[in-house]
Short mmCIF file of C-alpha atoms in Angstrom, two decimals:
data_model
loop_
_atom_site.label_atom_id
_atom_site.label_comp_id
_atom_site.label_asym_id
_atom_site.label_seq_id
_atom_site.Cartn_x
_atom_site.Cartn_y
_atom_site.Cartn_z
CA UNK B 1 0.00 0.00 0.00
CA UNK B 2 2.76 2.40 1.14
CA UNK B 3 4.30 1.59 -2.46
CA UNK B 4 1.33 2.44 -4.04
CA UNK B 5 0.75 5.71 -2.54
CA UNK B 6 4.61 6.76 -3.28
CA UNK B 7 4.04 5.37 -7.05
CA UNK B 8 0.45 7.77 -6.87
CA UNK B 9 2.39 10.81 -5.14
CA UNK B 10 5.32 10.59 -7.70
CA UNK B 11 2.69 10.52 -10.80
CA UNK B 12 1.05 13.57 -9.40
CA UNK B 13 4.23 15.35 -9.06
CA UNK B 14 5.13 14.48 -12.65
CA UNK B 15 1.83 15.48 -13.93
CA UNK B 16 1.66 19.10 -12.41
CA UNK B 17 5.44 19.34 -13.01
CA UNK B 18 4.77 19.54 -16.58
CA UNK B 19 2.09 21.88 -16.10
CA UNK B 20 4.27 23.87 -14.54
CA UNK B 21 7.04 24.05 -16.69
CA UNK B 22 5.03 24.72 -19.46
CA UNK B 23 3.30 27.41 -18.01
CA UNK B 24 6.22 28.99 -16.52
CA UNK B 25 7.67 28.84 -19.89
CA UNK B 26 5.25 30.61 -21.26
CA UNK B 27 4.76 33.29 -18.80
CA UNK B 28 8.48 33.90 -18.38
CA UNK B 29 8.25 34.88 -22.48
CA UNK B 30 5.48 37.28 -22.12
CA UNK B 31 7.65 39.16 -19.74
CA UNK B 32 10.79 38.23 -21.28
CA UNK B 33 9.61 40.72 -24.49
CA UNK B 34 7.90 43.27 -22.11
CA UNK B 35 10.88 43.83 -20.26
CA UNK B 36 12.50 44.00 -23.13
CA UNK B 37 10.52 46.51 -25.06
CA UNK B 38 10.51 48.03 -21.26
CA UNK B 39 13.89 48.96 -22.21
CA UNK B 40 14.01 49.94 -25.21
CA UNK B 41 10.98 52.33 -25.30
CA UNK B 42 11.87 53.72 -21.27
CA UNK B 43 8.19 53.23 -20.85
CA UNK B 44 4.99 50.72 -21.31
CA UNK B 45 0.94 51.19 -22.24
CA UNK B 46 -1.52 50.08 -19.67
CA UNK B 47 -2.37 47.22 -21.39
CA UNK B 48 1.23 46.16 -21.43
CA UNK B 49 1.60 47.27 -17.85
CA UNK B 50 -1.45 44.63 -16.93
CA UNK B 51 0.11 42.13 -18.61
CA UNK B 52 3.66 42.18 -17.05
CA UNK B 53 1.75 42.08 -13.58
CA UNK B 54 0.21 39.43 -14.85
CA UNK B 55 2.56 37.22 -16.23
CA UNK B 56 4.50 37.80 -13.01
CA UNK B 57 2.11 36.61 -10.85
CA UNK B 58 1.08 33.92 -12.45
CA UNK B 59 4.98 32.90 -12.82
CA UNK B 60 5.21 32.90 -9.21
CA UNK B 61 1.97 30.86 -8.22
CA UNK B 62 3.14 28.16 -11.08
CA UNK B 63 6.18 28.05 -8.87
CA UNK B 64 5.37 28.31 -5.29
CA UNK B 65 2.18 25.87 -6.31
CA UNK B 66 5.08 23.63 -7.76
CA UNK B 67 7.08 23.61 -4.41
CA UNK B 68 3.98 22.85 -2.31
CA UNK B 69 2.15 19.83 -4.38
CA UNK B 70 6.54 18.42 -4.35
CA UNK B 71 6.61 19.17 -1.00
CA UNK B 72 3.47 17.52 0.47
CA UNK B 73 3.65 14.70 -1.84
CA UNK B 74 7.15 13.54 -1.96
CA UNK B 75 8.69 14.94 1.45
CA UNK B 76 4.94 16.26 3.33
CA UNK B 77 6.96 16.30 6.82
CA UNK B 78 9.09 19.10 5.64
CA UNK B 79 5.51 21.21 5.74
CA UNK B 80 5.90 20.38 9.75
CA UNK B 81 8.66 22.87 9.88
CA UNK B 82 7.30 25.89 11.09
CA UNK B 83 6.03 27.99 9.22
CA UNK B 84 7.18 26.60 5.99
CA UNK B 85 3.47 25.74 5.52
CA UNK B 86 2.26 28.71 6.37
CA UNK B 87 4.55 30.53 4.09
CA UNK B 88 3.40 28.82 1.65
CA UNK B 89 -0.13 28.98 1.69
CA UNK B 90 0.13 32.99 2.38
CA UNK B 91 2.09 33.51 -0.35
CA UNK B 92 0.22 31.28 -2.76
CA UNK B 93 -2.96 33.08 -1.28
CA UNK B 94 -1.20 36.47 -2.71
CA UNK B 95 -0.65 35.44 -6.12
CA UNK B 96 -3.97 33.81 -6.64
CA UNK B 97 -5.99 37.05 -5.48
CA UNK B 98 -3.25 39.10 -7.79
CA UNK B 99 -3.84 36.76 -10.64
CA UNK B 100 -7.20 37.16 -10.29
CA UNK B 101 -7.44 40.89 -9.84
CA UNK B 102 -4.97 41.39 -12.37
CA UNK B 103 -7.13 39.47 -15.10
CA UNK B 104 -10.29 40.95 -13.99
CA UNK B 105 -8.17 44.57 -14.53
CA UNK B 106 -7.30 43.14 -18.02
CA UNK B 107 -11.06 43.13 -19.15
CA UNK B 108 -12.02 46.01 -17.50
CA UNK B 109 -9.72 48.07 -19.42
CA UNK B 110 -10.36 46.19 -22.76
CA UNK B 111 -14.38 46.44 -22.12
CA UNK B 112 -13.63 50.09 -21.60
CA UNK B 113 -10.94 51.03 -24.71
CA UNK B 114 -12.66 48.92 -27.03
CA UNK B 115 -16.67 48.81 -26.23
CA UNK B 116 -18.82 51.94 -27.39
CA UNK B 117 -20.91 53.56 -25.35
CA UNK B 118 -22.66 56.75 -25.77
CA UNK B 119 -22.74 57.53 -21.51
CA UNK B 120 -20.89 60.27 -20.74
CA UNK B 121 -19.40 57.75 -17.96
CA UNK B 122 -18.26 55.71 -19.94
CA UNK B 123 -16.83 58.43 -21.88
CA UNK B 124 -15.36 59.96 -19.28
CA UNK B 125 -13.82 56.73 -18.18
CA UNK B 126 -12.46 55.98 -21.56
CA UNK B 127 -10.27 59.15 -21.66
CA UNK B 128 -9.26 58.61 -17.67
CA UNK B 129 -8.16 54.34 -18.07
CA UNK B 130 -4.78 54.95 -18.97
CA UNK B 131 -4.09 57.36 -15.56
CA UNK B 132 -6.65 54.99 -13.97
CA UNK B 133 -4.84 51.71 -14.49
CA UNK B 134 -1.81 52.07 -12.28
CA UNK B 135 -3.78 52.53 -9.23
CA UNK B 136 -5.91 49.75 -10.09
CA UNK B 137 -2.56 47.30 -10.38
CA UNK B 138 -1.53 49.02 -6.92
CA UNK B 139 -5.00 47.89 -5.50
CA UNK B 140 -5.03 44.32 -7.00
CA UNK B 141 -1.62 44.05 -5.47
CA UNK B 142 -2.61 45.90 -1.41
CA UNK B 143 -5.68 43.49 -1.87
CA UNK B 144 -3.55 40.63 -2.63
CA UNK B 145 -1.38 41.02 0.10
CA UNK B 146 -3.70 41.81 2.65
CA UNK B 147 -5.61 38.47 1.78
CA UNK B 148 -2.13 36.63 2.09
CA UNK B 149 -1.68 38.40 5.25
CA UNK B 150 -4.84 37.15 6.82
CA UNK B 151 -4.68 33.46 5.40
CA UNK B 152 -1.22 33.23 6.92
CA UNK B 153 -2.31 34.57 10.36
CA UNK B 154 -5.48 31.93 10.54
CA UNK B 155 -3.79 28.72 9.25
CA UNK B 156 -0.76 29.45 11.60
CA UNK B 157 -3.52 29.66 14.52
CA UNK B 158 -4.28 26.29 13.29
CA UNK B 159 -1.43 24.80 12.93
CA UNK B 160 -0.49 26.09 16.29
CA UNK B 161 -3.48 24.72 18.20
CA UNK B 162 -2.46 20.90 17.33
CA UNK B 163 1.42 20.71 16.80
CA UNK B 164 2.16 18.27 19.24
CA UNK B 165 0.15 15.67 16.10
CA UNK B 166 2.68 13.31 15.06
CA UNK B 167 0.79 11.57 12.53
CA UNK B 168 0.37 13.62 9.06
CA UNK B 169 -3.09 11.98 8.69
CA UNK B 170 -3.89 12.81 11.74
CA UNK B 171 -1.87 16.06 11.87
CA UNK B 172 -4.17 17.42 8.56
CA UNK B 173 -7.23 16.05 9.74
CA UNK B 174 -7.27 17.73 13.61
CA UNK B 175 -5.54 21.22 12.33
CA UNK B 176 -7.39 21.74 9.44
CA UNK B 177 -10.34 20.69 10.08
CA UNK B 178 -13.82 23.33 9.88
CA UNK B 179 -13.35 25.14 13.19
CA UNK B 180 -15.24 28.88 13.67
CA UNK B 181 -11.94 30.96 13.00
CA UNK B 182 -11.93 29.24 9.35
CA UNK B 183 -14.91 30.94 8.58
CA UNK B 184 -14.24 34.61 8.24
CA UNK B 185 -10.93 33.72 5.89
CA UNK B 186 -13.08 31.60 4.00
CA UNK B 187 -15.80 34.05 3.68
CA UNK B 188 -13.88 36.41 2.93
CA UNK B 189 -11.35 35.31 -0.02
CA UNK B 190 -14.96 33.80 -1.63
CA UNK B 191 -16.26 37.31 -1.59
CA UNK B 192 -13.58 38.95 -3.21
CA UNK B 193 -13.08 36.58 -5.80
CA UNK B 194 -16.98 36.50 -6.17
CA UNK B 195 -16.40 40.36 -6.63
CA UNK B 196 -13.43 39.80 -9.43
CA UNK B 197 -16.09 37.62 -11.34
CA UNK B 198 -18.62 39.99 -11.38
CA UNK B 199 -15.92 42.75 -12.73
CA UNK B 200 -15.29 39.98 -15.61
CA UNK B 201 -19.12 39.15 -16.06
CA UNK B 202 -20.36 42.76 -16.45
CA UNK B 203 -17.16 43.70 -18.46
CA UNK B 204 -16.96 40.81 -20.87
CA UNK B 205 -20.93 41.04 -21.66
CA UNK B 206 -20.51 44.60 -22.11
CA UNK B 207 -17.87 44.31 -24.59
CA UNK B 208 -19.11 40.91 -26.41
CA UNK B 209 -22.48 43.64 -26.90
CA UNK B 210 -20.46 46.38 -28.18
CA UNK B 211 -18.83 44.35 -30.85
CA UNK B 212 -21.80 42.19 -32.13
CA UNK B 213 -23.80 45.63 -32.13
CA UNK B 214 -20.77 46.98 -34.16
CA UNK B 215 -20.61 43.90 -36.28
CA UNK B 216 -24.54 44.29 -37.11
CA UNK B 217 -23.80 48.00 -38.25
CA UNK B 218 -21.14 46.74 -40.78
CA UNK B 219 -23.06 44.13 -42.05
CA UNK B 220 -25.85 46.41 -42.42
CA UNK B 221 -22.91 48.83 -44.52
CA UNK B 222 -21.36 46.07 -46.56
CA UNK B 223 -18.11 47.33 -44.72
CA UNK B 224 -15.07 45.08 -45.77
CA UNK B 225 -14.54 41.48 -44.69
CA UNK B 226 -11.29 42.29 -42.54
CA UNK B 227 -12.43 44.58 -40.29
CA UNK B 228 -15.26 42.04 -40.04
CA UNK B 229 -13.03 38.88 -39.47
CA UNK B 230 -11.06 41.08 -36.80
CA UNK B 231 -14.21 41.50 -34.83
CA UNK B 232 -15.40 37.99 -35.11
CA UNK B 233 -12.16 37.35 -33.89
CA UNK B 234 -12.39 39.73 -30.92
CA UNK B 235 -15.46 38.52 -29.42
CA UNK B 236 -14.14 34.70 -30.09
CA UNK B 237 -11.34 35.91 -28.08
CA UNK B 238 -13.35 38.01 -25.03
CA UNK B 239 -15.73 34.56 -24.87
CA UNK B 240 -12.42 32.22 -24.74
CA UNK B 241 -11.43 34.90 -21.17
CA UNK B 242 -14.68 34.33 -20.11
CA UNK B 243 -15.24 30.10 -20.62
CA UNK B 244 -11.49 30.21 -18.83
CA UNK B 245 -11.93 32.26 -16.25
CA UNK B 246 -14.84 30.82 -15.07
CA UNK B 247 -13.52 27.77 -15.07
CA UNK B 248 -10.75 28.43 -12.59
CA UNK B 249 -13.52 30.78 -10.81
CA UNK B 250 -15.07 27.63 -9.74
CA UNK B 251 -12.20 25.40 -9.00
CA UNK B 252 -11.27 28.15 -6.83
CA UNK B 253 -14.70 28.70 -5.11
CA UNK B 254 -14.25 24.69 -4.86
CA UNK B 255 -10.44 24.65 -3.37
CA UNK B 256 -12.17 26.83 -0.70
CA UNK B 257 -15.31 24.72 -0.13
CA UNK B 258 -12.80 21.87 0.21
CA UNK B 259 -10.21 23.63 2.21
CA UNK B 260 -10.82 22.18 5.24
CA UNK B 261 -11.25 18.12 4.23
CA UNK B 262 -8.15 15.95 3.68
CA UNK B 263 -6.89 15.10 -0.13
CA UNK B 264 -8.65 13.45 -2.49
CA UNK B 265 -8.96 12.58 -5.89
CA UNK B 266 -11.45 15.62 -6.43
CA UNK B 267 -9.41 17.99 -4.56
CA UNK B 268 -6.59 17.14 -6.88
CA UNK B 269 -8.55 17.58 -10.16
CA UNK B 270 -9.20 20.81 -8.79
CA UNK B 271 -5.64 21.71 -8.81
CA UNK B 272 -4.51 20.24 -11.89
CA UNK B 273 -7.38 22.70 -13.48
CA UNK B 274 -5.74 25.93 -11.67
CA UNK B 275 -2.17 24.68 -12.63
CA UNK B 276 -3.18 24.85 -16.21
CA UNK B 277 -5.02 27.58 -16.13
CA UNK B 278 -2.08 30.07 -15.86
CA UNK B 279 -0.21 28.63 -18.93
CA UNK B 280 -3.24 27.83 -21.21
CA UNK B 281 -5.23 31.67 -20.73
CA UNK B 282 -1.25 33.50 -20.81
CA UNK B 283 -1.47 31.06 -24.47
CA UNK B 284 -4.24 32.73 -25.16
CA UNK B 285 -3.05 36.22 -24.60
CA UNK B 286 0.15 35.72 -26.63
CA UNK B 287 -2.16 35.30 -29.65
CA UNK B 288 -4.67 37.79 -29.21
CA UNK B 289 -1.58 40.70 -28.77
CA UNK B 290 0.13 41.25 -32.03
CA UNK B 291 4.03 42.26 -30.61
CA UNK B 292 3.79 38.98 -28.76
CA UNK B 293 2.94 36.84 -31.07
CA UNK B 294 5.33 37.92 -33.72
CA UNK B 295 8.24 37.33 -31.37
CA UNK B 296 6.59 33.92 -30.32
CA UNK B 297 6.39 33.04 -34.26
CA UNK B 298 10.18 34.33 -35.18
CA UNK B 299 11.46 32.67 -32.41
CA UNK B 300 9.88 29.01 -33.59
CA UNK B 301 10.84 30.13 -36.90
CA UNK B 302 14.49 30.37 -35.85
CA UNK B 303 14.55 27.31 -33.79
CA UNK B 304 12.82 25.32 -36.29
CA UNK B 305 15.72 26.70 -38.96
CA UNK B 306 18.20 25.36 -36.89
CA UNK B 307 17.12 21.95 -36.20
CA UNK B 308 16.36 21.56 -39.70
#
């Protein structure tokens, strides 16, 4: 049995390693070339100054996620040493709130520069975005931290409470177990990530009925097939956010349902869906940004040059 559960523990590890990799790969490029053009130019655009945060984040979850699921499944009695565990969970508490807020941020401000509106709010904040973003990223980020803060405090309460456990079943079951100080984190992180959603549900339904509206008008013209085809292929984009992010809305909403109950096979299908999610959505963005994915093309151009 003991076999079996190393043989189990060692598949999991190799599993969300090479989510992992691959979506540390792909974040470290998108900020590879925005540091780069960061360099160049002196300066970035909002929408480049979202994405950097982004890709940042999302780099750091990938690998503090990595070190945890290693960690608990390979050597879990090194997450005895305090506060290794707690460490852990804060800081992977920051850079799931920032990955969230960031993302919500990023379809904010495309709802905003792309959707038309004739409300003079919506006027008015199309002319303020660009001054408006920074503060938003400082936000995400005080938010973030604050929520890392708190999650930290509360599971080294727990941990605290029962460290004299000796046995790791045990020890998981009797410290993290539903007790009334879980609550108020748990509330808590829900509601602001139930608050993120909402900023992606209004914003991405706003947007997806700016451009069909716009996309009725130009049939209605006969306007020309591209700009057609490049609004098709906006709102096929905006949906794409929308599928994703609610998909890793829920896992997340789950992960915190399930917070509280010892591993199982659910729990882990959970966080194989949030370990992709970082890679496959950052994909996703490459594609939908033009500078990115003309570096991301000459650079498999290159490499496929030279193994030819």
């Amino acid at each position: 049995q003991q076999s079996n559960v190393t043989a189990y523990g060692a598949t999991t590890v190799a599993i969300i390693t090479l989510e992992t990799f691959a979506g540390m790969c792909i974040n470290a490029f998108i900020l590879s070339v925005l540091c780069t053009g960061w360099v160049k130019k002196k300066s970035l655009n909002s929408n480049e100054k979202i994405l950097l945060l982004l890709g940042c984040s999302r780099f750091w979850f990938l690998c503090l996620s990595w070190i945890y699921a290693f960690l608990s499944k390979i050597y879990p009695f090194c997450l005895l040493v305090h506060p290794i565990f707690q460490l852990l969970q804060g800081a992977c508490t920051v850079f799931i709130c920032s990955n969230l807020w960031v993302s919500a941020c990023l379809c904010v401000f495309y709802c905003i520069k792309i959707a038309s509106f004739r409300s003079s709010f919506f006027i008015y904040l199309k002319v303020k975005i660009d001054r408006m973003v920074p503060w938003l990223l400082l936000g995400s980020v005080i938010f973030s931290i604050i929520t890392g803060i708190l999650v930290y405090n509360t599971v080294d309460k727990a941990l605290c409470k029962d460290f004299n456990s000796t046995c790791l079943g045990i020890f998981w079951k009797e410290t993290l177990r539903i007790e009334e100080h879980f609550y108020p984190i748990i509330f808590l992180t829900g509601f602001l990530h139930t608050i993120s959603f909402m900023a992606v549900i209004f914003s991405a339904a706003l947007l997806l009925f700016s451009l069909w509206r716009h996309k009725r008008k130009m049939q209605t013209n006969s306007t020309n097939t591209l700009s057609m085809e490049a609004h098709i292929r906006a709102m096929k984009s905006i949906l794409s956010f929308f599928i994703m992010y609610s998909i890793n809305f829920i896992s997340l909403i789950l992960t915190l349902v399930y917070s509280t109950k010892y591993e199982n096979h659910f729990t882990f299908l959970v966080s194989l869906i949030q370990q992709a999610y970082p890679g496959v959505h950052s994909l996703f963005l490459i594609f939908s940004n033009p500078k990115l994915e003309k570096t991301l093309l000459w650079i498999l151009s290159c490499v496929k040059r030279k193994v030819c």
